[in-house]
Structures are given as C-alpha cells and as structure tokens.
C-alpha cells in the first residue's frame, strides 16, 4: 500500500543498517555518529534529541538549527555484556532438583520465585548482595515450607535490579535423580577473551524524539566505525485513523483515505506453550521473521488479542520504519478475562469485571505509546514498553467472544443499569451489557485522548451468537438467545468512531447454513449462505464499518462442522484451506465490509476442539495432579489446532526402522516405520513395481497381537489381530481407512451419544467376522451431519505433494503411508497411551475415557494374495518436552498471498 507522506517514516543510513566490521587497521576506541534529522517534507528539524545506548551507557545529542547532530561513542571495543542474563534450566524435565543459570556483571540482590499453573506462588528465594559472576539457582522442587511439589508444569521468575526473566519448568517422575537443597551456587567459567580492535561490531539502541513528532526507537542498529545516520520524523496526528462511512480511514498527510483491511490474526502459543506463557514463548528473532513474512504475503494489518511482550512492538516498529510505504497496521486487542468459576453465577456478571477491565485498557494504551513499565506478573506479558507504535495503531478491539450466559447474568443482575453518558459515547434504553460495553469504549478513547492527545477507532469483539439479527431456524441451541447492539450507541459515527467487529465463519452457528434468506446467495464458486449472512449483517450496520475480525477454515483432516457453502470446519488440505480463505476474503469485500482478519498466522497445538475432546488427552493424570501434554504434539485431525498459514515440522525425525516379518520372500520385501509429533509413518517395499488396480491392505495392531479383528474383508487371516485397516486400490484417488466395530468411536461426542452400545464398546475386543467400519465422525448431533474422515486421498507419487492431505503415496516398488495419531486412537502419543473404553458418569451426556499403555504397533500387509506380518512391534520413547521444530509456510500461505494481491489497500 502506498501510505504517502503522513504515514511515511523514512530512515536513511549511509552505508547500511547492519554495519560490517571495520578494516583491521582501524583501532580507534571512539567513534563519531553524525547525521541530519528532517521531516517528511525535507525540512530540517532542530531540537530533536538523539539517544544511543550501548550496554549500560547512554550517549545523547540535540540537533542544531541546521538539523544536524554529532555524538561520540567512547570505548566501543570495551566488553559490554548485559548486566543480567539467564540460561536454559537443566535438567528439564526434572524429578529432584533443577538448575537455573544466571549471569550478573554488577553486584545486587537476586530474587527467584516459582508459580504453579494456577498462578499460585509456590516458593520464593532471596539472595542478597550477590557479587558479579556466573551462578546457578538450585530449586529443590519444594514449596516455601519444604514440602515436595507434585509433578506438573511450573513457571519461574528471576528478578535482578528491576528486570525479570521467566520460563517454564517441568517436574515429572523418572527423569533425574539429583536432589539438592534450594540455593545459589557460583559457577566457574572460562575467561572471556576480548577480540582485537576492529573485529567486533557494537549494537546500539537508538531513539530520536521531538515534541510534535512520532518518536523513533530502533534496537537493531550495529556500528563499527565513524558513521553517518540520517533520520526522517513524521508529525503526530490527533486523529491518525477514523471511521468514514463503511471503512476505517487513514490520514495521509492531507486527507483521509479509506482502507480495505487485509489482515491476519497473530496468536501467542508456538508448539509446547500455552497462552499464559506469552511473556517468553516467542523470541524477538521469530517475531521479526514473522512480521516480515506477513508483509511479503500482502497483509496490510495485524490483529493481536492481548498485550504481547515489548519485543513484539519493537520488531513491528522496526519493520514499519523500514517499509514506510507498506507498513503493517496494528489492531490492538484488550483482553477481557474469562469466567473464573463456571459454577458461580457471580463470575458471569460483566459488571464485576469493570474495574479490572478499565485498568487493563489504560495499561495497554500506555504500552502502545511506549510508556509502559510492567513488573513480572504470572500468565501475562510484562517488561518495559519503550517503543511507540501508536503511529500505526489503527484501532482497539476490546474483549473476546462473550457468552450468552454472561449477557443473561449481567442483564438480570443489573436491571436498573439502562443508560450511560460519557465523554465520546452515550447510550439510552439499553441493557446492562450494552451500557458496560459503551462505557468501556468511551473510556478507551477518553483515556488515550486525555493522556496522549490522540484518538482512534474502537470496537468490541463479538460473534454471530450475539449478533442483533433474528434467526428463527436456530431452534436447538442457545446460539440466538442473547445479543447486544452497538448501533444504539450515540456518537459512534463521529471521529474517531466505532466499528463493528465480528468473528464470523461459514459453518457456525447452524443458522448461517439454514436461514432461507441466506441460501439465495451465491458467488463464482457456487451457493454461498456465508455471503448472505455477511450481507445481512452489513445491512444492519449500514452506517459504520463492519470488520470480520476472524474468518477462515483449518487444514485439519477432521471437520467439526459442515457448511452449506462448502466451507467446512476442517477436512481440508493446505491447498484447499488457502482457496477457501481467499473465497471468504472476496465475500467480505463483496458484502461491503471494511475488510477482515484471517484466522490465523500459526498453528497452535494447545487448542482443544469439541469433536476430539474424547480422542485426545489434556495431559498425564497422576494421583498428585495433571502434567499437560496436548501442547507437545500436533493433532492433525483437530480443527482448532490447524487454522494457521504457518505450521511446524519436527526436525531430526528418526530414520525408518525395518520390522522383522514372517516371510523371507514374497510380494512385500520390506516393512519399515518411523514417527514424529504428528504421524505414524510406514514404508512398504515391494518385490516388483506396484501397478494400477493392485489392492493393498495394511492392518494396524496398536495393542496386543492377541486382541482385535482376525480377518481382512477378503477373509484372509491376520496373525496380528488388528484395530485399524487401510484399504488401497492403486489408481483410485482415495483409500478407505476402517476401524473394528467394537472400537468405533462414531457418535460418541461431548454433546450427544449417538453410538450403538450393542456393538460399540470403545475398546479393542476379539472379533472374527471382518467387522470393519469406515471411520466416520458425526459433527452435528442435531442435524446428524457427518464426515467420512476415513476416506483418505491417495497420490501416485514418490513422496507426498506439498499442501495436499494424502495419506498414501506410491511409485515404482515403494509406498509410503502416514496416519495421524488420533486416527490410531492414541489418546496421548507422548506417553504411548491408547483409548481403552468409555463410561458415562451422567446418564450418557458425558463420558470418562479409559486408557492403557500400548505395547507398540505391529503391522500386517496384504498384497497380491499374501499377508505379510511383522514379528516385532514399533515403540518409541515418551516425551515431556516438545520435539525440536522448524517453521514451515503452508501451501495455503502462497495461495492466500496470490489471492489477496488484486484486492486494493484503499477503496478509493
């Protein structure tokens, strides 16, 4: 997008931003940095303060009447190690005690605290007046009173002179025998050898400030010689963004231009982490890489749900400084805390969270302006927020998807709360929920205006469940029982304005696929009730912008909802995911919306999905507590884990291991297996080339050779009684993946029990009648829609094509197969636990799932009339830390990038 003068912040550095080392003959210890500061029109800026910080030393200069400055950095080759560093804890996981390395280069007090996953402080240690040096903190796994703590996840925080560093500890049985008392131990380290002069570039944190201009702060400049650096400052605006008709508009220096938002949502939880670990989950290098990728993909805006660590804002600002014509605009979320106790009616009343939410609003605004200083707090981001990103912050989106129960509780408990008059917004004849929302929106604008003399558009996060439209077809659930309507708010269209913000998907709730008025809509791909819903919503919000703040489909093998528009809640390849996401973006534009934010940038492994809640474990349940493990492996069948345009591949996957088989010769020469965090993988080597028309069947025995089905569909006998069967006819586009009748989980969902209990026992039992059933999920217990998840794509190829959902690839005499763990009923592959029965505790509405330890996976392969069986079983080591991964762009990212490119950044 071309952001013209007002939003252009250009930095010209002679040489480059990342300077190479000086020549070997340059030995001076002092270096001079000079340059000129101008505004976006080229006029000089006098009185600008330039501050450069190296290590703990500041160097400052003020521009003169000619706009120039000069400063000298002294001792450039001195050792300037940070005053406080922390290393990776070890061993981790641990059973007895754990070390946390720390380094300090000035004397001071060190404080160490440990919290459990509920946020309770377990212990706190204080080490006063510690001399400079390298140390390791020993935690003995006990609380403040010396009582051993139960296995589980813990968060530690080390504080030194106002700076806190934190991370995760995993306590589990059977990992280490070391046990020492909690203490601080000095560590002998090798002496630091200082490099000769001229060999070490020096990092310099640089800021430029002048009243009336947006400040510059860069953390990535490196100098190693006398250098010229010029800066260009941009004047501040009182209203840099505002609502304008159907869009959000940006001031370009002379007037407002209406934007079409092509946005992306960014979460906070890479593999192995939960949202409460946002403070340390994503490194600065990763943020930098991702922001660059987003810009290159063609997104013009990014939405985050809550406050991220300071490094996110630093990297976003640095990217935007470097790309003034095409910055990534920020839509900053201000999170509303979840219901603390779902059994306590008081917890659902939004008014009870008023004070805390107001505090969060002010805190986030301060951080956006680079004026935040947050001490360590459990489960949230913290630190010193010094980078001002307000120039690119286009709006605030408050809250989250509020539940109908919260609306009902708030309105019933506060019947007299019907009006509010604020500084910018007011409302009358309203519900208590609408009053609460109006006050929060008003406070956001009022606080930022009062403290920073700037105003920008605001919104409240919502979803179709709470939309103001009527949906008479929604008769089974509470998806249309409550609502709030921001069109009642006065002042919503004046600057800076209010915009509507909805998480809207094609497949949920059901009324989007059923409302007669929506079914008449279509687009180039066919019938499209989603376009109908968006059009109806835009008709209601006809005088303010409507932003679809979440939309998309996942690249999951399983689907949790079906859609009339053929844009389901999963069941797609990465290629199909990209195509359908582009279709939705086009629908958003066609309906007259202000744009949308694709969900989401990355896959997040911690996320649950209702349809697999019986098929996957949250973690290891012990007599002393729970150790979470779901975030340690990738469930490819779970829709909510697979919305990302970026995924993670495990590095260092073990090579295939050959089974011993019961045949020295035959049509199958070799059977091999391996695994990673996502799949169990098989390779077959045939004695001659596979041919179209060949039938190949692979039976999977996941628990005891003596338990399971003994016959293939063609009545061939299995030595290893098996639970699952993959039937492939080469040349066909798909294969059939089946499960034994007794082990079939179809119809057992958290919402309904639609199973046949005379046959389905949810465990592996002996059978001899080839009672194979194609694996199928019922993904709507009211409408009884379903997905044959066992119909798996096949491709004639030497390997799997990137972006496809193929389970089988064959070429020549080789065939490879990959099956997600959940389709083998591994409840927790990190611990080799499989499903072994279910029992209802409330008359059939909910079930407890029983598990047992697998003794490994054995295989039987039918090919050319002969069954070849393995004599041994494939096993693996359990894991409690996430396997090493590398970020991978999905095929969908490429398709999305190409699909959104023709959509202009400005509607004018």
PDB file of N, CA, C and O in Angstrom, residues 107-149:
ATOM      1  N   UNK A 107      27.062  -6.005  41.216  1.00  0.00           N
ATOM      2  CA  UNK A 107      26.511  -6.614  42.438  1.00  0.00           C
ATOM      3  C   UNK A 107      25.057  -6.215  42.651  1.00  0.00           C
ATOM      4  O   UNK A 107      24.608  -5.157  42.222  1.00  0.00           O
ATOM      5  N   UNK A 108      24.316  -7.074  43.317  1.00  0.00           N
ATOM      6  CA  UNK A 108      22.924  -6.773  43.605  1.00  0.00           C
ATOM      7  C   UNK A 108      22.185  -7.970  44.150  1.00  0.00           C
ATOM      8  O   UNK A 108      22.720  -9.084  44.250  1.00  0.00           O
ATOM      9  N   UNK A 109      20.902  -7.763  44.512  1.00  0.00           N
ATOM     10  CA  UNK A 109      20.055  -8.835  45.040  1.00  0.00           C
ATOM     11  C   UNK A 109      19.441  -9.635  43.897  1.00  0.00           C
ATOM     12  O   UNK A 109      19.006  -9.054  42.889  1.00  0.00           O
ATOM     13  N   UNK A 110      19.395 -10.939  44.055  1.00  0.00           N
ATOM     14  CA  UNK A 110      18.702 -11.823  43.104  1.00  0.00           C
ATOM     15  C   UNK A 110      17.508 -12.433  43.826  1.00  0.00           C
ATOM     16  O   UNK A 110      17.638 -12.952  44.941  1.00  0.00           O
ATOM     17  N   UNK A 111      16.347 -12.338  43.203  1.00  0.00           N
ATOM     18  CA  UNK A 111      15.141 -12.975  43.734  1.00  0.00           C
ATOM     19  C   UNK A 111      14.658 -14.030  42.749  1.00  0.00           C
ATOM     20  O   UNK A 111      14.676 -13.813  41.535  1.00  0.00           O
ATOM     21  N   UNK A 112      14.232 -15.135  43.290  1.00  0.00           N
ATOM     22  CA  UNK A 112      13.777 -16.269  42.463  1.00  0.00           C
ATOM     23  C   UNK A 112      12.444 -16.742  43.003  1.00  0.00           C
ATOM     24  O   UNK A 112      12.299 -16.992  44.211  1.00  0.00           O
ATOM     25  N   UNK A 113      11.428 -16.856  42.117  1.00  0.00           N
ATOM     26  CA  UNK A 113      10.106 -17.309  42.526  1.00  0.00           C
ATOM     27  C   UNK A 113       9.609 -18.379  41.560  1.00  0.00           C
ATOM     28  O   UNK A 113       9.978 -18.389  40.383  1.00  0.00           O
ATOM     29  N   UNK A 114       8.777 -19.278  42.069  1.00  0.00           N
ATOM     30  CA  UNK A 114       8.183 -20.342  41.266  1.00  0.00           C
ATOM     31  C   UNK A 114       6.675 -20.303  41.455  1.00  0.00           C
ATOM     32  O   UNK A 114       6.180 -20.145  42.588  1.00  0.00           O
ATOM     33  N   UNK A 115       5.941 -20.434  40.336  1.00  0.00           N
ATOM     34  CA  UNK A 115       4.482 -20.419  40.349  1.00  0.00           C
ATOM     35  C   UNK A 115       3.968 -21.705  39.724  1.00  0.00           C
ATOM     36  O   UNK A 115       4.576 -22.249  38.788  1.00  0.00           O
ATOM     37  N   UNK A 116       2.828 -22.197  40.189  1.00  0.00           N
ATOM     38  CA  UNK A 116       2.196 -23.330  39.511  1.00  0.00           C
ATOM     39  C   UNK A 116       1.290 -22.820  38.408  1.00  0.00           C
ATOM     40  O   UNK A 116       1.136 -21.603  38.224  1.00  0.00           O
ATOM     41  N   UNK A 117       0.663 -23.726  37.653  1.00  0.00           N
ATOM     42  CA  UNK A 117      -0.134 -23.311  36.500  1.00  0.00           C
ATOM     43  C   UNK A 117      -1.424 -22.605  36.891  1.00  0.00           C
ATOM     44  O   UNK A 117      -2.130 -22.081  36.041  1.00  0.00           O
ATOM     45  N   UNK A 118      -1.756 -22.601  38.175  1.00  0.00           N
ATOM     46  CA  UNK A 118      -2.912 -21.830  38.636  1.00  0.00           C
ATOM     47  C   UNK A 118      -2.528 -20.415  39.016  1.00  0.00           C
ATOM     48  O   UNK A 118      -3.379 -19.618  39.414  1.00  0.00           O
ATOM     49  N   UNK A 119      -1.233 -20.092  38.903  1.00  0.00           N
ATOM     50  CA  UNK A 119      -0.765 -18.760  39.227  1.00  0.00           C
ATOM     51  C   UNK A 119      -0.403 -18.572  40.687  1.00  0.00           C
ATOM     52  O   UNK A 119      -0.057 -17.466  41.109  1.00  0.00           O
ATOM     53  N   UNK A 120      -0.471 -19.633  41.505  1.00  0.00           N
ATOM     54  CA  UNK A 120      -0.124 -19.531  42.914  1.00  0.00           C
ATOM     55  C   UNK A 120       1.393 -19.598  43.076  1.00  0.00           C
ATOM     56  O   UNK A 120       2.050 -20.427  42.466  1.00  0.00           O
ATOM     57  N   UNK A 121       1.929 -18.736  43.926  1.00  0.00           N
ATOM     58  CA  UNK A 121       3.365 -18.752  44.183  1.00  0.00           C
ATOM     59  C   UNK A 121       3.698 -19.942  45.063  1.00  0.00           C
ATOM     60  O   UNK A 121       3.169 -20.094  46.164  1.00  0.00           O
ATOM     61  N   UNK A 122       4.595 -20.781  44.582  1.00  0.00           N
ATOM     62  CA  UNK A 122       4.977 -21.996  45.300  1.00  0.00           C
ATOM     63  C   UNK A 122       6.088 -21.694  46.296  1.00  0.00           C
ATOM     64  O   UNK A 122       6.061 -22.121  47.449  1.00  0.00           O
ATOM     65  N   UNK A 123       7.093 -20.948  45.840  1.00  0.00           N
ATOM     66  CA  UNK A 123       8.210 -20.619  46.719  1.00  0.00           C
ATOM     67  C   UNK A 123       8.877 -19.348  46.217  1.00  0.00           C
ATOM     68  O   UNK A 123       8.710 -18.964  45.049  1.00  0.00           O
ATOM     69  N   UNK A 124       9.608 -18.692  47.106  1.00  0.00           N
ATOM     70  CA  UNK A 124      10.374 -17.510  46.734  1.00  0.00           C
ATOM     71  C   UNK A 124      11.693 -17.531  47.498  1.00  0.00           C
ATOM     72  O   UNK A 124      11.720 -17.785  48.705  1.00  0.00           O
ATOM     73  N   UNK A 125      12.796 -17.287  46.787  1.00  0.00           N
ATOM     74  CA  UNK A 125      14.126 -17.277  47.376  1.00  0.00           C
ATOM     75  C   UNK A 125      14.741 -15.905  47.178  1.00  0.00           C
ATOM     76  O   UNK A 125      14.568 -15.282  46.128  1.00  0.00           O
ATOM     77  N   UNK A 126      15.465 -15.433  48.170  1.00  0.00           N
ATOM     78  CA  UNK A 126      16.116 -14.123  48.103  1.00  0.00           C
ATOM     79  C   UNK A 126      17.592 -14.307  48.408  1.00  0.00           C
ATOM     80  O   UNK A 126      17.964 -14.841  49.463  1.00  0.00           O
ATOM     81  N   UNK A 127      18.438 -13.846  47.464  1.00  0.00           N
ATOM     82  CA  UNK A 127      19.883 -13.924  47.647  1.00  0.00           C
ATOM     83  C   UNK A 127      20.415 -12.488  47.636  1.00  0.00           C
ATOM     84  O   UNK A 127      20.542 -11.869  46.568  1.00  0.00           O
ATOM     85  N   UNK A 128      20.736 -11.919  48.808  1.00  0.00           N
ATOM     86  CA  UNK A 128      21.127 -10.502  48.877  1.00  0.00           C
ATOM     87  C   UNK A 128      22.592 -10.276  48.525  1.00  0.00           C
ATOM     88  O   UNK A 128      23.454 -11.132  48.734  1.00  0.00           O
ATOM     89  N   UNK A 129      22.853  -9.094  47.956  1.00  0.00           N
ATOM     90  CA  UNK A 129      24.213  -8.592  47.710  1.00  0.00           C
ATOM     91  C   UNK A 129      25.096  -9.628  47.024  1.00  0.00           C
ATOM     92  O   UNK A 129      26.200  -9.931  47.491  1.00  0.00           O
ATOM     93  N   UNK A 130      24.631 -10.136  45.910  1.00  0.00           N
ATOM     94  CA  UNK A 130      25.403 -11.147  45.178  1.00  0.00           C
ATOM     95  C   UNK A 130      26.478 -10.455  44.350  1.00  0.00           C
ATOM     96  O   UNK A 130      26.187  -9.519  43.590  1.00  0.00           O
ATOM     97  N   UNK A 131      27.751 -10.870  44.459  1.00  0.00           N
ATOM     98  CA  UNK A 131      28.810 -10.252  43.654  1.00  0.00           C
ATOM     99  C   UNK A 131      28.649 -10.585  42.175  1.00  0.00           C
ATOM    100  O   UNK A 131      27.976 -11.559  41.811  1.00  0.00           O
ATOM    101  N   UNK A 132      29.265  -9.806  41.271  1.00  0.00           N
ATOM    102  CA  UNK A 132      29.200 -10.130  39.841  1.00  0.00           C
ATOM    103  C   UNK A 132      29.771 -11.518  39.572  1.00  0.00           C
ATOM    104  O   UNK A 132      30.713 -11.961  40.225  1.00  0.00           O
ATOM    105  N   UNK A 133      29.168 -12.217  38.606  1.00  0.00           N
ATOM    106  CA  UNK A 133      29.662 -13.537  38.250  1.00  0.00           C
ATOM    107  C   UNK A 133      28.594 -14.418  37.652  1.00  0.00           C
ATOM    108  O   UNK A 133      27.469 -13.977  37.376  1.00  0.00           O
ATOM    109  N   UNK A 134      28.960 -15.668  37.448  1.00  0.00           N
ATOM    110  CA  UNK A 134      28.051 -16.670  36.893  1.00  0.00           C
ATOM    111  C   UNK A 134      27.578 -17.587  38.016  1.00  0.00           C
ATOM    112  O   UNK A 134      28.383 -18.057  38.828  1.00  0.00           O
ATOM    113  N   UNK A 135      26.262 -17.848  38.028  1.00  0.00           N
ATOM    114  CA  UNK A 135      25.668 -18.646  39.102  1.00  0.00           C
ATOM    115  C   UNK A 135      24.623 -19.601  38.524  1.00  0.00           C
ATOM    116  O   UNK A 135      24.201 -19.469  37.373  1.00  0.00           O
ATOM    117  N   UNK A 136      24.228 -20.525  39.354  1.00  0.00           N
ATOM    118  CA  UNK A 136      23.044 -21.314  39.036  1.00  0.00           C
ATOM    119  C   UNK A 136      22.188 -21.411  40.287  1.00  0.00           C
ATOM    120  O   UNK A 136      22.672 -21.720  41.385  1.00  0.00           O
ATOM    121  N   UNK A 137      20.920 -21.095  40.102  1.00  0.00           N
ATOM    122  CA  UNK A 137      19.950 -21.200  41.185  1.00  0.00           C
ATOM    123  C   UNK A 137      19.471 -22.643  41.237  1.00  0.00           C
ATOM    124  O   UNK A 137      19.094 -23.222  40.205  1.00  0.00           O
ATOM    125  N   UNK A 138      19.481 -23.239  42.392  1.00  0.00           N
ATOM    126  CA  UNK A 138      19.002 -24.605  42.574  1.00  0.00           C
ATOM    127  C   UNK A 138      17.630 -24.543  43.224  1.00  0.00           C
ATOM    128  O   UNK A 138      17.469 -23.942  44.292  1.00  0.00           O
ATOM    129  N   UNK A 139      16.636 -25.129  42.563  1.00  0.00           N
ATOM    130  CA  UNK A 139      15.329 -25.290  43.196  1.00  0.00           C
ATOM    131  C   UNK A 139      15.120 -26.764  43.474  1.00  0.00           C
ATOM    132  O   UNK A 139      15.251 -27.596  42.564  1.00  0.00           O
ATOM    133  N   UNK A 140      14.772 -27.082  44.693  1.00  0.00           N
ATOM    134  CA  UNK A 140      14.652 -28.478  45.110  1.00  0.00           C
ATOM    135  C   UNK A 140      13.272 -29.073  44.853  1.00  0.00           C
ATOM    136  O   UNK A 140      12.979 -30.189  45.277  1.00  0.00           O
ATOM    137  N   UNK A 141      12.425 -28.347  44.141  1.00  0.00           N
ATOM    138  CA  UNK A 141      11.097 -28.875  43.822  1.00  0.00           C
ATOM    139  C   UNK A 141      10.132 -28.824  44.982  1.00  0.00           C
ATOM    140  O   UNK A 141       9.078 -29.472  44.934  1.00  0.00           O
ATOM    141  N   UNK A 142      10.451 -28.028  46.022  1.00  0.00           N
ATOM    142  CA  UNK A 142       9.595 -27.955  47.205  1.00  0.00           C
ATOM    143  C   UNK A 142       8.987 -26.558  47.334  1.00  0.00           C
ATOM    144  O   UNK A 142       9.455 -25.595  46.724  1.00  0.00           O
ATOM    145  N   UNK A 143       7.964 -26.462  48.160  1.00  0.00           N
ATOM    146  CA  UNK A 143       7.351 -25.162  48.395  1.00  0.00           C
ATOM    147  C   UNK A 143       8.105 -24.417  49.490  1.00  0.00           C
ATOM    148  O   UNK A 143       9.147 -24.877  49.979  1.00  0.00           O
ATOM    149  N   UNK A 144       7.566 -23.272  49.905  1.00  0.00           N
ATOM    150  CA  UNK A 144       8.256 -22.435  50.880  1.00  0.00           C
ATOM    151  C   UNK A 144       8.459 -23.148  52.208  1.00  0.00           C
ATOM    152  O   UNK A 144       9.395 -22.850  52.951  1.00  0.00           O
ATOM    153  N   UNK A 145       7.570 -24.116  52.496  1.00  0.00           N
ATOM    154  CA  UNK A 145       7.653 -24.840  53.763  1.00  0.00           C
ATOM    155  C   UNK A 145       8.447 -26.134  53.662  1.00  0.00           C
ATOM    156  O   UNK A 145       8.500 -26.913  54.612  1.00  0.00           O
ATOM    157  N   UNK A 146       9.033 -26.383  52.483  1.00  0.00           N
ATOM    158  CA  UNK A 146       9.847 -27.581  52.324  1.00  0.00           C
ATOM    159  C   UNK A 146       9.094 -28.813  51.890  1.00  0.00           C
ATOM    160  O   UNK A 146       9.688 -29.906  51.825  1.00  0.00           O
ATOM    161  N   UNK A 147       7.811 -28.674  51.563  1.00  0.00           N
ATOM    162  CA  UNK A 147       7.033 -29.834  51.129  1.00  0.00           C
ATOM    163  C   UNK A 147       7.241 -30.082  49.636  1.00  0.00           C
ATOM    164  O   UNK A 147       7.101 -29.144  48.835  1.00  0.00           O
ATOM    165  N   UNK A 148       7.583 -31.309  49.223  1.00  0.00           N
ATOM    166  CA  UNK A 148       7.773 -31.598  47.793  1.00  0.00           C
ATOM    167  C   UNK A 148       6.510 -31.296  46.995  1.00  0.00           C
ATOM    168  O   UNK A 148       5.393 -31.587  47.441  1.00  0.00           O
ATOM    169  N   UNK A 149       6.695 -30.683  45.827  1.00  0.00           N
ATOM    170  CA  UNK A 149       5.562 -30.336  44.978  1.00  0.00           C
ATOM    171  C   UNK A 149       5.243 -31.474  44.015  1.00  0.00           C
ATOM    172  O   UNK A 149       6.119 -32.234  43.609  1.00  0.00           O
TER     173      UNK A 149
END
